Coordinates of C-alpha atoms and ligand atoms in Angstrom, one line a residue:
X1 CA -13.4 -11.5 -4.0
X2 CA -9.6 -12.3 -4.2
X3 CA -8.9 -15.8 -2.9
X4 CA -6.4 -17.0 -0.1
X5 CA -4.8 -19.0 -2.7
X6 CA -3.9 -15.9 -5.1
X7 CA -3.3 -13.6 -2.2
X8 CA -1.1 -16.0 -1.5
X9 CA 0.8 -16.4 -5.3
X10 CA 0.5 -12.2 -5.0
X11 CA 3.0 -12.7 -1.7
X12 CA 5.5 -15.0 -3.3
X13 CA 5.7 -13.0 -6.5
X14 CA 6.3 -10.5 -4.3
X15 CA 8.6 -12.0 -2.0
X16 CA 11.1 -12.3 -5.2
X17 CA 11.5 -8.7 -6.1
X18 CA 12.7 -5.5 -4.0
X19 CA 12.9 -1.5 -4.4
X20 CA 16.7 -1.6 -4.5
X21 CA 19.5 -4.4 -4.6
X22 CA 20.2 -3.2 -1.2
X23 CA 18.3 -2.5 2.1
X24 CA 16.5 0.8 1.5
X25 CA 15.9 0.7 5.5
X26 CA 19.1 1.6 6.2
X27 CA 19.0 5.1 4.2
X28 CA 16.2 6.3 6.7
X29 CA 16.6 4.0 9.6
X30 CA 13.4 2.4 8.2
X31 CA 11.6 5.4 8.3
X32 CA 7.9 3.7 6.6
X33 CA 8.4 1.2 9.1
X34 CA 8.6 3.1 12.4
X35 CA 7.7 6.4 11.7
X36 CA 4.8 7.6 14.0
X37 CA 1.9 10.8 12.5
X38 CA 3.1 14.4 14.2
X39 CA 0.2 13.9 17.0
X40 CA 1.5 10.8 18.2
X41 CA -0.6 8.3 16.6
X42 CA 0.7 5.1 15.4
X43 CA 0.6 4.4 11.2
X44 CA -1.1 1.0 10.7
X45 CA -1.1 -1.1 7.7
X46 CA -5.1 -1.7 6.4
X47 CA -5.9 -4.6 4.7
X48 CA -7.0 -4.8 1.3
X49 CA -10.5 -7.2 1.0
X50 CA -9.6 -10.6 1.5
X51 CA -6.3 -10.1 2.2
X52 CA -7.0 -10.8 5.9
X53 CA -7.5 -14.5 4.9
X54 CA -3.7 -14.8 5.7
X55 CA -3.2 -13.4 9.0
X56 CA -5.1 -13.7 12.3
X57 CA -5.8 -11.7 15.3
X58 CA -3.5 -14.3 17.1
X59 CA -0.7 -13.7 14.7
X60 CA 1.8 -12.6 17.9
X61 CA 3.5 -9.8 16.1
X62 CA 0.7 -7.8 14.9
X63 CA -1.6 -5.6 16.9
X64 CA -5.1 -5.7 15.3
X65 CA -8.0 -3.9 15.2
X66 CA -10.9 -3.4 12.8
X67 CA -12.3 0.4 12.1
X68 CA -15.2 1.6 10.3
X69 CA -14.7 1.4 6.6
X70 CA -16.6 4.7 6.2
X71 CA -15.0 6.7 8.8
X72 CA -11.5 5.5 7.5
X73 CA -12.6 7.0 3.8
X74 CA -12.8 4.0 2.3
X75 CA -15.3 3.6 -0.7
X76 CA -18.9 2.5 -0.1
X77 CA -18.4 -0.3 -2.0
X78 CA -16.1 -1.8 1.2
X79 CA -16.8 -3.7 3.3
X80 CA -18.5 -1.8 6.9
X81 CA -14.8 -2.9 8.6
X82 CA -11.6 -2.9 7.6
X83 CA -8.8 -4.3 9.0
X84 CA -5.6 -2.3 10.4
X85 CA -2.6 -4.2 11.8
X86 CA 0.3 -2.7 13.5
X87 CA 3.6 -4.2 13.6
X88 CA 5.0 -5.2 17.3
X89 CA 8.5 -4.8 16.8
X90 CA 8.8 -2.6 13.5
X91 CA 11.0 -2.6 11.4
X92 CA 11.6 -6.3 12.1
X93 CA 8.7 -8.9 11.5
X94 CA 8.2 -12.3 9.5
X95 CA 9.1 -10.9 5.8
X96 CA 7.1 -13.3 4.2
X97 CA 3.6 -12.1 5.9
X98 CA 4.2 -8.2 5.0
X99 CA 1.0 -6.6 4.2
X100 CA 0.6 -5.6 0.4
X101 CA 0.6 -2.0 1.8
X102 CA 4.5 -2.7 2.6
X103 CA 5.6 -5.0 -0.3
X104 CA 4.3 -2.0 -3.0
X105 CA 5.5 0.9 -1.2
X106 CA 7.1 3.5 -2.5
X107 CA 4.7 2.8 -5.6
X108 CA 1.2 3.0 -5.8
X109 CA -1.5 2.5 -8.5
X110 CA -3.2 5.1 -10.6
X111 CA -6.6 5.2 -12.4
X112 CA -6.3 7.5 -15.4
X113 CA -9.4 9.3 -17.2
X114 CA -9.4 6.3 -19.6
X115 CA -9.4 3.8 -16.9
X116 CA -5.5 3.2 -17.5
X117 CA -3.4 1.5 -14.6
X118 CA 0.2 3.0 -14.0
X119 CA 2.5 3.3 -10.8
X120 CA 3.3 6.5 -9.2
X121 CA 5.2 7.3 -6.3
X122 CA 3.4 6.8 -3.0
X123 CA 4.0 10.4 -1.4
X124 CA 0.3 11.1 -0.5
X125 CA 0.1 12.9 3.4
X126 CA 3.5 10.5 4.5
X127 CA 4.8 11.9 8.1
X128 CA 8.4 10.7 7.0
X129 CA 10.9 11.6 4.0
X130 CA 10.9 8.1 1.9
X131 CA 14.6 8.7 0.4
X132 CA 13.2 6.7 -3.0
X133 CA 10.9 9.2 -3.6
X134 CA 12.8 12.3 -2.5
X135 CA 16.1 11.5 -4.4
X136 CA 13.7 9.8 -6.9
X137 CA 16.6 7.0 -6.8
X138 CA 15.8 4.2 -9.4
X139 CA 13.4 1.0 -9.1
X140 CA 14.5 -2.0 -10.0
X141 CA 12.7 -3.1 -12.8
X142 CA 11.3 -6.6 -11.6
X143 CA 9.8 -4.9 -8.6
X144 CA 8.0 -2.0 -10.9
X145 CA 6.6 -5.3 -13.2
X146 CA 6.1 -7.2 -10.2
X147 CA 3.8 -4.4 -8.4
X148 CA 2.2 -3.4 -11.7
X149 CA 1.2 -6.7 -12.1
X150 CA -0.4 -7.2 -8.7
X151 CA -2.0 -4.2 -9.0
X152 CA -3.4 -5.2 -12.6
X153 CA -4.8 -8.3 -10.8
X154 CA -6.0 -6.9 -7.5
X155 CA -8.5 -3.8 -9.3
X156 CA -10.6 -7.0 -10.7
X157 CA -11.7 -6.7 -7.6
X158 CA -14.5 -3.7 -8.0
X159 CA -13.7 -2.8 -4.7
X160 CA -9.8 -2.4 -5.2
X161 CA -10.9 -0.8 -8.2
X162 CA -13.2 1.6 -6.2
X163 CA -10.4 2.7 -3.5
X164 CA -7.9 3.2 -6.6
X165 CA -10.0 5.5 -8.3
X166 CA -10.8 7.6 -5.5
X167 CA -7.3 7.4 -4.8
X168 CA -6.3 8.7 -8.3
X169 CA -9.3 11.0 -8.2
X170 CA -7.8 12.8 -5.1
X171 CA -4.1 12.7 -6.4
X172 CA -5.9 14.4 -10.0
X173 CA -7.4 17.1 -7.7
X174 CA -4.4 17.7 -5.6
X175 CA -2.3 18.2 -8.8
X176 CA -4.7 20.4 -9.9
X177 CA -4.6 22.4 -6.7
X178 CA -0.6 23.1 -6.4
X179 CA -1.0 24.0 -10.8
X180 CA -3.4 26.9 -9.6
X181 CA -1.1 27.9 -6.5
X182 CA 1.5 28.0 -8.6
X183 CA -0.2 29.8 -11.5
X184 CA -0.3 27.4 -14.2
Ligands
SF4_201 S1 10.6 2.5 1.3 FE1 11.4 4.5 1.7 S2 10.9 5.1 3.8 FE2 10.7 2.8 3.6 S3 12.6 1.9 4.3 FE3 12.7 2.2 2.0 S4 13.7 4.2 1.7 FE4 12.9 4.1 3.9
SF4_202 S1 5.0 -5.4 8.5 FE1 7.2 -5.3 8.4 S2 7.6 -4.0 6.5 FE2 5.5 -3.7 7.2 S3 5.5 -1.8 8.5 FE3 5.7 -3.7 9.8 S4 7.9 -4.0 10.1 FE4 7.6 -2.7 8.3

């Protein structure tokens, strides 16, 4: 299990790096922030393992609730809850406690055949247009090492690892759907 203390050093490396030079929130109005699903419901922010060791349930600006790991599609390996937060006042909220979920977005790690990490864009069933990955507008490059280092660290964790790979698993089989629509 990933300690406090290096969830902790994963925040502040984090802290230092950003998508763009400039606020991204202001192409979109903040669109991964506030956006809501087409039904209504609320997006919430899970927690990765461990990661719930730096907030609380009393933290005022987050609304909290745990779900069943297995109903969310989680792996078996996780544990039977998981923890979703929702923001209060999105998009503002203390920038140093952002979830993982919002310091690695619009990038997200990718299992390959061989077990090989890389980033790819984080366009998976979103409810909103993320102008980054529409316009495909360019990284900067600390945040792409940055991210691809915290992921490196986080799969140690074999049940990181296992949500990666089903992750990557899905986004194989997804590619391999639209190549068969399209007639490749
Ligand atoms: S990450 Fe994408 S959706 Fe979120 S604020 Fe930046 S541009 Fe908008
Ligand atoms: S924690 Fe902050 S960055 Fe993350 S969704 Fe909420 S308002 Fe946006």
């Amino acid at each position: 299990m990933i300690s406090k203390r290096t969830y902790r050093a994963i925040y502040r490396l984090l802290d230092r790096v950003s998508p763009l030079d400039s606020d991204c929130g202001k192409l979109c109005g903040a669109a991964c922030c506030t956006s809501a699903y087409e039904d209504g419901e609320e997006m919430g922010i899970f927690l990765l393992p461990g990661e719930e060791q730096l907030h609380s349930p009393q933290d005022d600006w987050l609304d909290w609730s745990e779900e069943s790991s297995e109903d969310m599609g989680f792996p078996e390996s996780w544990p039977e809850k998981v923890c979703f937060v929702h923001c209060k006042t999105p998009p503002h909220c203390p920038r140093k406690k952002r979830p993982i979920q919002c310091r690695t977005f619009p990038l997200a790690p990718y299992l390959n055949k061989k077990g090989e990490l890389s980033l790819i864009y984080n366009d998976m069933d979103l409810p909103y247009r993320c102008p980054l990955i529409e316009e495909e507008l360019p990284l900067n490059d600390d945040f792409v090492q940055a991210t691809e280092t915290v992921w490196k660290h986080l799969i140690r964790d074999e049940r990181i690892y296992d949500m990666v790979k089903e992750d990557s698993e899905a986004w194989d089989e997804s590619i391999a759907q639209l190549a068969e629509l399209l007639g490749f």
